[in-house]
C-alpha cells in the first residue's frame, strides 16, 4: 500500500496537497490518540510509555498495517532535534536551581566522565561480541547518554518518588549528558567517515562547548525573563510563544557559536523556571504539554523510520548489546563515577541501574546514516535494539529497584482540589499549599486561634475529597491541605506555623 | 501574649555548649527540664526533632524557633540559647543561626503555642532589635532586652 502523496506524484500540487496533508494528519492523529489511550496500561506495569509510541510507529510504518513510507533520515534528525529542544526546555523549567546545586558534583561527573566511560566500556564489550571497531565505537558513542525524556517520563509520569538527592542526580544527569554524547558521536562519525582523527583537542573542545552552551543559555534565559517582565504583554497566549522562542534562539545561537545547544536550552529553561515570569504556572503547563507532544511525535516518527525486516538480521547482536549496556557498562561506570560522592551502596546500585536510554540515541543514530558511513543503517538498527532493551529492562524494574534499594519515598497524597492565582503581573501576594503534619503547631487548632501576619489568611482547607471553607471555627487536622494567601515576605512566619509548603 | 509570662532567666543559656542542630535542641530541652518546666525530656526532644524534619524552623536572618508539643509539659515554656558561634540550622535562607528560641507546649494548648510562635517571629522581624539581641552576651542582657520590648506597647 502506498500513500496518496506518492501515488499521485504526477498530479499538480493544487490537486494533491489537501488530500496528502489530510491523510497524514488523520493517520498521525489517530496514532497519537491511540498511544495516549494505551498509556495507562503501560504505566501500571512501569514500562516507559515511550515504547508504546515506538511500537505504534512501527505498526504505522511501511511494513506495518499503516503503510506510511518514511525513510527520510534528514527530516527525522531535524524533527528529532526540535522535539529534544522542547523536552529539555520543559526539563529545565521543572528543575530547581537548588536541586542542581545540591547534586552538581555527581551529575556533572556522570554526564562527562560517565558518558565517555560508558562509551569506552561499551565499545570494548561490543568489539568482543563481534562488531568491527568502527561499529563498536560508533554505537558506543551513540548510546552513551541517558535520556532526559525517558527519565522524566518514568520519574514524573509514574507515581514514583525518590529521595530528593537521588532523584535530582538522575534528572540533572540526563539533562546534562546529551551534549557530550552529541559531541562524541559527531567525532566518531567524522573519524569513521575517514576524515579527522579525533585527537587530544577533544579534551578542551568538549568543556569549551559546554561552557559556551551554559553561558548562551543563561544569557538568553535572563533576557527572556526580563523581556517577559517588562514588556507588559497582556495577551496570555503570547507568553509561551516568547518562552518557546527563547529556547529555539538559545539552541540556535549556542550551536552557531560552536557550543552545546542542548545544554543551552536546558539552562534557559532553568532560568525561566526560577525567574518570576508572569503567569508562570500557566506557561509551565503549556510547556509540559509541548514536551509530551514532542515525545509522542518523536517516538512515533522513529518507529516509522524502522523497518522490521531490516531489524531481524541484527536482532541477536542488538539484544545482547542492550543487555551489556544495562547490566555491565552503565552500572560499572556509574559506580566508579559516584565513588567520590557520599552516596550509600544502595543509592549507587540504584543510580547504576537507572541508565534509561531513549530518543537521543535514536536521533544520534541518524548521524552515520546521513554522513553516508558504510554500514550506517546497520548501526541505526543495532542502536534501536539497544534502546528498546535498555529502556525496557531498567524502566520496567525501576519501581522494584527503588523498593529494594530503599531510595523510594512515600509520595505525599496530592490534594483533591487546589487553588492557584493566575496573574499577568508579578503581584504582592501568592497562594501556597501546606500539607499539615501531626507535628506542626497549627495541627488541631481552630483557624481563629491561628495568628497570622496582617496580610495573610487561610483561604481553603482540603480534607480527603472534601473542600472546606476557611471559617474561624474550622479546625485544621493532620493530613489536611491548607491553602494560605500571603505576601511572599511573610512566608517564613507562616511556614513556621504550618510546616512544609508547595506553591499553590 | 507576653513572652515574659513563659520565660524565666534560668531558661536562657549564653553561650550554648552544643555546636550542632540536634545537640542544641537537646541542650535547650535539658535547660527546661532542669528548671522544672518539662518532666519528660526525651519525649519532648523527639517531638521537637520530628517537627524539625517536617521543615526547618530556621526562619532566616539568623533565627531558629524549634518547637514541639509534649505530654510532659504542664505550661507553655520557652528557652533561649545563644551559640558560641553561629551554627548551621539548615535555615531557609541558608545562613547560620545566631539565636535559638525553643518553645515547648502542652498538647492541648494549641492557641497559646501558636501565639507565642507568632509573637517571637514577629518581634524578631525588627532589625534593630535583632541586631541588639545577637550582640548581647549574657542571659541577663537577653532577658532585659526582651523585657524592654515586651513592656513597650506592641
XYZ file of C-alpha atoms in Angstrom:
658
model
C 0.000 0.000 0.000
C 1.320 3.435 -0.867
C 0.171 6.750 0.439
C -1.747 9.166 -1.803
C 1.144 11.567 -1.740
C 3.313 9.065 -3.560
C 0.644 7.529 -5.752
C -0.454 10.845 -7.148
C 3.023 12.127 -7.762
C 2.197 13.145 -11.296
C -0.645 15.470 -10.409
C -0.351 19.185 -9.701
C 0.065 20.498 -6.214
C -3.390 22.007 -6.043
C -4.983 18.645 -6.709
C -2.847 16.534 -4.411
C -1.872 18.650 -1.443
C -5.077 18.992 0.580
C -5.551 15.245 0.372
C -1.999 14.332 1.300
C -1.806 16.513 4.386
C -5.289 15.404 5.383
C -4.296 11.735 5.257
C -1.046 12.406 7.088
C -2.851 14.305 9.839
C -5.549 11.644 10.042
C -3.095 8.794 10.475
C -0.767 10.685 12.816
C -3.686 11.997 14.829
C -5.203 8.555 15.290
C -1.801 7.131 16.298
C -1.306 9.935 18.825
C -4.717 9.367 20.386
C -4.232 5.589 20.464
C -0.891 5.899 22.173
C -2.383 8.035 24.917
C -5.201 5.544 25.374
C -2.683 2.767 25.923
C -0.596 4.793 28.323
C -2.441 3.707 31.454
C -1.883 0.037 30.819
C 1.821 0.689 30.257
C 2.199 2.944 33.249
C 0.696 0.351 35.535
C 3.385 -2.109 34.501
C 6.102 0.527 34.798
C 7.013 0.222 31.153
C 8.005 3.599 29.791
C 5.118 4.852 27.693
C 7.557 5.967 25.044
C 7.963 2.330 23.951
C 4.264 2.211 23.154
C 4.663 5.160 20.793
C 7.590 3.410 19.174
C 5.568 0.235 18.614
C 2.640 2.198 17.184
C 5.071 3.975 14.907
C 6.392 0.662 13.610
C 2.834 -0.590 13.081
C 2.033 2.577 11.173
C 5.154 2.257 9.029
C 5.553 0.972 5.510
C 5.944 -2.635 6.662
C 3.165 -2.381 9.217
C -0.564 -2.022 8.792
C -0.379 1.770 8.363
C 1.754 1.574 5.268
C 3.252 5.042 5.651
C 6.562 5.212 3.792
C 9.116 7.229 5.721
C 12.803 6.865 5.219
C 13.971 10.435 5.417
C 16.779 10.424 7.972
C 17.478 14.128 7.482
C 13.906 15.090 8.263
C 13.859 12.671 11.200
C 17.003 14.279 12.557
C 15.584 17.793 12.241
C 12.229 16.950 13.781
C 14.002 14.922 16.474
C 16.190 17.901 17.329
C 13.165 20.185 17.669
C 11.457 17.611 19.858
C 14.526 17.337 22.099
C 14.619 21.116 22.456
C 11.011 21.063 23.661
C 11.728 18.220 26.092
C 14.880 19.765 27.515
C 13.164 23.153 27.893
C 10.435 21.519 29.926
C 13.030 19.597 31.927
C 14.824 22.835 32.731
C 11.611 24.629 33.676
C 10.850 21.894 36.201
C 14.346 21.664 37.667
C 15.074 23.963 40.569
C 18.385 25.714 40.984
C 18.728 24.292 44.479
C 18.409 20.688 43.269
C 21.056 21.343 40.618
C 23.348 22.928 43.171
C 22.973 20.051 45.599
C 23.819 17.394 43.006
C 26.162 19.280 40.710
C 29.212 17.161 41.557
C 27.775 13.698 40.941
C 25.626 14.692 37.972
C 28.401 16.542 36.189
C 30.763 13.619 36.755
C 28.195 11.168 35.395
C 27.426 13.480 32.483
C 31.058 13.873 31.439
C 33.412 11.170 32.691
C 30.462 8.786 32.945
C 29.379 9.310 29.350
C 32.905 8.905 27.984
C 33.485 5.884 30.232
C 30.217 4.221 29.209
C 31.091 4.762 25.547
C 34.522 3.227 26.100
C 33.478 0.211 28.158
C 30.588 -0.441 25.827
C 32.794 -0.246 22.729
C 35.169 -2.834 24.210
C 32.276 -5.196 25.006
C 30.774 -4.652 21.558
C 34.096 -5.468 19.887
C 34.279 -8.636 21.961
C 30.777 -9.533 20.762
C 31.859 -9.372 17.161
C 31.278 -5.828 15.962
C 34.010 -4.139 13.951
C 35.980 -1.429 15.728
C 34.204 1.213 13.638
C 30.787 -0.089 14.570
C 31.678 -0.623 18.207
C 32.958 2.904 18.685
C 30.074 4.469 16.772
C 27.440 2.572 18.717
C 29.255 3.233 21.998
C 29.253 6.987 21.436
C 25.637 6.984 20.300
C 24.213 5.118 23.281
C 26.454 6.737 25.889
C 23.973 9.210 27.345
C 20.929 8.573 29.453
C 17.834 10.157 28.106
C 16.063 13.097 29.658
C 12.754 12.273 28.020
C 12.667 8.677 29.223
C 13.865 9.586 32.701
C 11.306 12.359 33.141
C 8.537 10.161 31.780
C 9.280 7.374 34.244
C 10.086 9.530 37.256
C 7.459 12.224 36.879
C 4.805 10.423 34.900
C 4.637 7.484 37.277
C 3.774 7.966 40.897
C 7.301 7.215 41.933
C 9.128 9.482 44.318
C 12.773 9.078 45.128
C 14.934 10.597 47.802
C 15.483 14.161 46.593
C 19.232 13.791 46.121
C 18.889 10.567 44.118
C 16.055 11.912 42.014
C 17.786 15.136 41.089
C 21.030 13.296 40.332
C 19.207 11.092 37.824
C 17.336 14.024 36.316
C 20.143 16.547 36.170
C 22.495 13.908 34.756
C 20.051 13.103 31.983
C 19.772 16.769 31.027
C 23.496 17.428 31.100
C 24.829 14.381 29.303
C 23.249 14.721 25.887
C 25.699 17.421 24.792
C 28.703 15.169 25.346
C 27.065 12.239 23.563
C 26.377 14.530 20.591
C 29.985 15.668 20.523
C 31.343 12.109 20.834
C 29.048 10.832 18.104
C 29.973 13.659 15.737
C 33.671 12.955 16.316
C 33.205 9.207 15.880
C 31.303 9.716 12.637
C 33.987 12.086 11.346
C 36.642 9.513 12.208
C 34.833 6.545 10.681
C 33.943 8.533 7.569
C 37.676 8.806 7.025
C 38.104 12.423 7.950
C 39.640 13.851 11.030
C 41.159 11.547 13.594
C 39.860 12.699 16.942
C 42.868 13.969 18.845
C 43.619 15.448 22.197
C 41.831 18.589 21.065
C 38.608 16.939 22.251
C 39.850 17.405 25.789
C 39.466 21.169 25.569
C 36.825 21.321 22.837
C 34.255 19.454 24.914
C 34.479 21.653 28.029
C 34.525 24.705 25.766
C 31.312 23.623 24.024
C 29.662 23.033 27.384
C 30.764 26.420 28.710
C 29.520 28.226 25.590
C 26.204 26.386 25.852
C 25.788 27.260 29.520
C 26.684 30.916 29.016
C 24.414 31.377 25.982
C 21.582 29.557 27.756
C 21.910 31.676 30.885
C 22.151 34.925 28.910
C 19.100 34.220 26.757
C 17.168 32.890 29.734
C 17.870 36.076 31.632
C 16.988 38.224 28.610
C 13.750 36.342 28.142
C 12.717 36.734 31.787
C 13.475 40.462 31.584
C 11.537 40.770 28.340
C 8.507 38.998 29.790
C 8.502 41.051 32.948
C 8.891 44.457 31.380
C 7.180 44.101 28.028
C 3.742 44.256 29.614
C 2.333 41.547 27.334
C -1.346 41.315 28.160
C -2.273 38.529 25.793
C -1.698 35.438 27.893
C -1.459 33.169 24.871
C 1.643 35.024 23.706
C 3.682 34.256 26.830
C 4.559 30.640 25.934
C 5.381 31.877 22.435
C 8.081 34.064 23.954
C 9.463 31.299 26.177
C 9.452 28.846 23.284
C 11.121 31.408 21.058
C 13.851 31.997 23.595
C 14.535 28.253 23.767
C 14.805 27.976 19.981
C 17.051 31.046 19.838
C 19.137 29.659 22.677
C 19.697 26.335 20.886
C 20.413 28.083 17.601
C 22.797 30.702 18.939
C 24.775 28.248 21.061
C 25.091 25.814 18.155
C 26.124 28.561 15.713
C 28.790 29.640 18.204
C 30.098 26.031 18.313
C 28.631 25.467 21.754
C 26.262 22.823 23.028
C 22.739 23.801 22.010
C 21.080 21.171 24.175
C 22.800 22.421 27.305
C 21.855 25.997 26.356
C 18.170 25.075 26.106
C 18.235 23.317 29.462
C 19.889 26.300 31.145
C 17.410 28.690 29.531
C 14.614 26.523 30.923
C 16.103 26.647 34.414
C 16.421 30.446 34.217
C 12.813 30.795 33.066
C 11.673 28.462 35.807
C 13.382 30.382 38.567
C 12.638 33.853 37.195
C 9.386 35.389 38.303
C 7.752 35.430 34.920
C 4.114 36.435 34.709
C 1.559 33.628 34.687
C 4.334 31.164 35.371
C 2.212 28.135 36.194
C 0.179 28.546 33.047
C 3.288 28.879 30.933
C 4.872 25.823 32.550
C 1.778 23.794 31.832
C 1.889 24.725 28.161
C 5.475 23.501 28.007
C 4.567 20.277 29.792
C 2.024 19.650 27.062
C 4.504 20.573 24.343
C 7.075 18.209 25.815
C 4.567 15.364 25.764
C 3.586 16.208 22.208
C 7.275 16.202 21.296
C 7.816 12.810 22.911
C 4.806 11.195 21.309
C 5.629 12.605 17.887
C 9.307 11.794 18.092
C 8.864 8.167 19.062
C 6.073 7.662 16.526
C 8.348 9.120 13.877
C 11.306 6.995 14.931
C 9.026 3.970 14.841
C 8.066 4.867 11.289
C 11.748 5.077 10.415
C 12.384 1.494 11.474
C 11.901 -1.379 9.046
C 11.217 -4.633 10.903
C 12.628 -6.701 8.022
C 15.971 -4.928 8.397
C 15.887 -5.324 12.169
C 15.842 -9.125 12.199
C 19.399 -9.644 10.955
C 20.798 -7.650 13.879
C 18.273 -8.792 16.471
C 20.593 -11.162 18.353
C 23.518 -8.751 18.431
C 21.271 -5.833 19.330
C 19.597 -7.602 22.214
C 22.906 -8.846 23.600
C 24.410 -5.359 23.406
C 21.346 -3.877 25.070
C 21.857 -6.230 27.991
C 25.573 -5.448 28.088
C 24.777 -1.749 28.356
C 22.105 -2.157 31.018
C 23.877 -4.819 33.082
C 27.584 -4.121 32.613
C 28.663 -0.816 31.102
C 26.273 1.573 32.817
C 26.397 0.053 36.330
C 30.186 -0.293 36.251
C 30.828 3.263 35.113
C 28.164 4.758 37.393
C 29.666 3.045 40.439
C 33.150 4.323 39.595
C 31.869 7.858 38.950
C 29.913 8.009 42.188
C 32.675 6.695 44.449
C 33.970 10.157 45.422
C 30.496 11.388 46.376
C 28.955 10.263 49.603
C 26.211 8.002 48.334
C 25.228 4.848 50.162
C 25.851 1.495 48.458
C 22.112 1.128 47.855
C 21.855 4.544 46.243
C 24.795 3.803 43.959
C 23.215 0.500 42.973
C 20.009 2.268 42.094
C 21.744 5.031 40.143
C 23.720 2.410 38.231
C 20.556 0.568 37.357
C 18.606 3.550 36.049
C 20.567 4.241 32.892
C 17.474 4.699 30.772
C 18.130 5.282 27.110
C 15.636 6.948 24.871
C 15.179 9.048 21.829
C 18.556 10.779 21.927
C 20.482 7.678 20.798
C 17.986 7.017 18.026
C 18.267 10.599 16.810
C 22.061 10.372 17.080
C 21.979 7.110 15.167
C 20.786 9.050 12.123
C 24.206 10.813 12.087
C 26.146 7.972 10.493
C 23.331 7.251 8.034
C 23.245 10.890 6.963
C 27.019 11.012 6.701
C 26.858 8.012 4.367
C 29.100 5.932 6.582
C 29.277 2.359 5.267
C 27.100 0.170 7.464
C 25.371 3.224 8.875
C 21.955 1.632 8.642
C 23.181 -1.454 10.443
C 24.391 0.804 13.254
C 20.998 2.514 13.301
C 19.207 -0.814 13.657
C 21.543 -2.072 16.386
C 21.029 1.162 18.305
C 17.302 0.722 18.019
C 17.521 -2.639 19.787
C 19.834 -1.353 22.456
C 17.461 1.498 23.241
C 14.474 -0.798 23.474
C 16.275 -3.259 25.764
C 17.928 -0.686 27.969
C 14.682 1.208 28.352
C 12.612 -1.875 28.933
C 14.858 -3.574 31.486
C 15.620 -0.690 33.869
C 12.347 1.054 33.020
C 10.104 -1.858 33.879
C 12.043 -2.633 37.033
C 12.634 0.914 38.293
C 9.936 0.661 40.965
C 11.114 -2.696 42.228
C 14.675 -1.372 42.200
C 13.647 1.713 44.157
C 11.993 -0.519 46.728
C 14.914 -2.915 47.012
C 17.493 -0.148 47.247
C 15.251 1.760 49.642
C 15.598 5.023 47.756
C 11.856 5.497 47.319
C 9.820 7.830 49.431
C 6.165 7.620 50.254
C 4.722 10.211 47.919
C 2.586 12.704 49.819
C -1.004 12.426 48.732
C -1.856 15.151 46.283
C -4.800 17.303 47.315
C -8.058 16.539 45.592
C -8.598 20.198 44.872
C -6.273 23.135 44.558
C -6.244 26.878 44.208
C -3.852 28.836 42.138
C -3.603 32.514 41.452
C -3.157 33.439 37.845
C -1.730 36.858 37.296
C -0.175 38.651 34.400
C 1.860 40.976 36.533
C 4.034 39.980 39.450
C 1.639 40.622 42.343
C 2.218 41.308 46.010
C 0.518 38.083 47.026
C 0.624 34.365 46.423
C -1.306 31.285 47.488
C 0.730 28.449 48.959
C -0.383 24.981 49.900
C 0.684 23.393 53.193
C 0.307 19.717 53.879
C -0.434 19.523 57.587
C 1.652 17.017 59.519
C 0.823 15.913 63.079
C 3.863 17.782 64.438
C 3.185 21.305 63.190
C 1.876 23.986 65.510
C -1.441 24.570 63.754
C -2.453 20.901 63.801
C -5.700 20.536 65.789
C -6.077 24.306 66.113
C -9.180 26.240 65.096
C -8.427 28.864 62.486
C -9.444 31.730 64.792
C -6.561 30.711 67.081
C -4.001 30.897 64.275
C -2.346 34.287 64.448
C -1.020 35.107 61.033
C 0.769 38.165 59.683
C -1.589 41.062 58.887
C -1.873 40.393 55.159
C -2.063 36.603 55.302
C -5.157 34.427 55.506
C -6.134 30.783 55.198
C -8.491 30.615 52.221
C -9.404 26.945 51.883
C -8.852 23.581 53.528
C -8.963 20.342 51.562
C -9.604 17.180 53.578
C -9.771 13.992 51.535
C -12.385 14.597 48.877
C -13.905 17.451 50.835
C -13.325 21.146 50.254
C -13.889 23.137 53.431
C -14.425 26.874 53.680
C -11.900 28.564 55.944
C -14.061 29.853 58.821
C -12.957 30.799 62.321
C -14.280 27.570 63.824
C -12.696 25.330 61.171
C -10.195 23.014 62.869
C -7.083 22.015 60.947
C -6.365 18.278 61.100
C -3.329 16.181 60.283
C -3.419 15.191 56.627
C -5.285 18.332 55.540
C -4.052 20.556 52.772
C -4.373 24.177 53.832
C -4.200 26.983 51.275
C -2.832 30.230 52.625
C -2.800 33.571 50.867
C 0.121 35.795 51.846
C 2.748 38.245 50.772
C 5.912 36.356 49.755
C 7.935 38.012 52.531
C 5.577 36.622 55.183
C 6.174 33.019 54.125
C 8.817 32.252 56.799
C 6.377 33.244 59.553
C 3.524 31.278 58.015
C 5.778 28.294 57.360
C 6.916 28.290 60.993
C 3.320 27.514 61.966
C 2.204 25.371 59.007
C 5.326 23.420 58.040
C 6.253 22.253 54.576
C 4.679 24.026 51.651
C 4.360 23.847 47.920
C 3.363 26.661 45.673
C -0.428 26.589 45.430
C 0.694 37.102 74.748
C 3.517 38.407 76.875
C 6.672 36.379 76.447
C 7.831 37.216 79.965
C 4.998 35.029 81.253
C 6.640 31.932 79.804
C 10.316 32.807 80.118
C 12.464 32.827 83.235
C 16.064 33.909 83.260
C 17.283 30.426 84.227
C 15.942 29.200 80.859
C 18.356 31.386 78.900
C 21.781 29.977 78.158
C 24.582 32.018 76.626
C 26.777 30.657 75.329
C 25.449 27.179 74.499
C 27.806 24.235 74.710
C 26.266 22.385 71.768
C 27.520 23.077 68.282
C 25.094 21.100 66.110
C 21.412 21.468 65.386
C 20.351 18.318 67.153
C 22.591 18.898 70.172
C 21.322 22.474 70.567
C 17.725 21.231 70.700
C 18.696 18.597 73.271
C 20.582 21.143 75.372
C 17.684 23.622 75.439
C 15.189 20.891 76.362
C 17.529 19.874 79.187
C 17.613 23.521 80.322
C 13.790 23.468 80.543
C 13.903 20.138 82.391
C 16.463 21.471 84.887
C 14.176 24.438 85.540
C 11.347 22.012 86.265
C 9.288 23.127 83.258
C 9.423 19.770 81.490
C 9.101 16.319 83.060
C 9.623 14.067 80.042
C 12.691 15.482 78.320
C 13.316 12.578 75.884
C 9.746 12.720 74.563
C 9.938 16.478 74.020
C 13.308 16.188 72.275
C 11.776 13.680 69.913
C 8.691 15.866 69.291
C 10.809 18.934 68.517
C 13.069 16.873 66.265
C 10.081 15.411 64.392
C 8.744 18.917 63.777
C 12.180 19.904 62.542
C 12.032 17.059 59.985
C 8.815 18.427 58.519
C 10.556 21.660 57.737
C 13.374 23.571 59.335
C 12.372 26.213 61.884
C 15.398 28.273 60.929
C 13.252 31.050 59.509
C 16.064 33.199 58.281
C 18.001 36.255 59.488
C 19.942 34.109 61.955
C 16.945 32.969 63.998
C 15.597 29.477 64.641
C 12.450 28.696 66.634
C 12.317 24.923 67.193
C 9.120 23.913 68.937
C 7.019 20.922 69.852
C 4.106 19.663 71.897
C 4.691 17.114 74.634
C 2.753 15.348 77.369
C 5.376 16.188 79.980
C 4.864 19.920 79.583
C 2.447 21.441 82.124
C 2.558 25.032 80.904
C 3.868 26.732 77.795
C 7.617 27.210 78.295
C 10.379 28.966 76.445
C 14.147 28.542 76.409
C 16.655 30.742 74.632
C 20.154 29.785 73.613
C 22.928 31.743 72.049
C 25.522 29.535 70.348
C 29.180 30.309 70.943
C 29.485 30.567 67.185
C 26.741 30.874 64.581
C 25.765 27.331 63.585
C 24.141 25.589 60.649
C 20.432 25.000 61.239
C 19.546 24.256 57.588
C 17.792 27.634 57.690
C 15.567 28.619 54.782
C 17.954 31.396 53.769
C 20.978 29.139 54.167
C 22.501 31.489 56.767
C 23.972 30.192 60.025
C 21.842 30.694 63.110
C 22.778 33.158 65.882
C 19.881 32.694 68.283
C 17.682 29.692 69.061
C 14.339 30.117 70.780
C 12.776 26.816 71.810
C 9.081 26.623 72.645
C 7.517 23.677 74.441
C 3.766 23.390 74.681
C 1.268 21.063 76.342
C -0.529 19.023 73.659
C -3.920 20.670 74.200
C -2.897 24.337 74.274
C -2.501 24.966 70.555
C -3.784 28.529 70.740
C -1.142 29.821 73.154
C 1.526 27.824 71.393
C 0.715 29.471 68.075
C 0.506 32.938 69.609
C 3.905 32.572 71.256
C 5.465 31.374 67.991
C 3.914 34.269 66.098
C 4.988 36.747 68.764
C 8.624 35.610 68.698
C 8.855 35.565 64.932
C 7.216 39.000 64.681
C 9.434 40.509 67.354
C 12.482 39.323 65.509
C 11.411 40.911 62.228
C 12.506 44.225 63.787
C 16.018 44.624 62.505
C 17.373 46.930 65.210
C 16.114 44.603 67.950
C 17.557 41.599 66.195
C 20.978 43.231 65.937
C 20.993 44.091 69.620
C 19.951 40.657 70.813
C 22.562 38.967 68.596
C 25.191 41.281 70.088
C 24.257 40.521 73.696
C 26.470 38.081 75.539
C 24.792 37.176 78.855
C 21.407 35.709 79.846
C 20.666 38.879 81.796
C 21.274 41.076 78.759
C 18.992 38.920 76.607
C 16.288 38.916 79.256
C 16.452 42.695 79.730
C 16.227 43.280 76.002
C 13.114 41.114 75.756
C 11.651 42.753 78.854
C 12.110 46.231 77.413
C 10.369 45.112 74.255
C 7.518 43.296 75.976
C 6.735 46.209 78.274
C 6.724 48.720 75.474
C 3.322 48.962 73.780
C 3.419 46.415 70.949
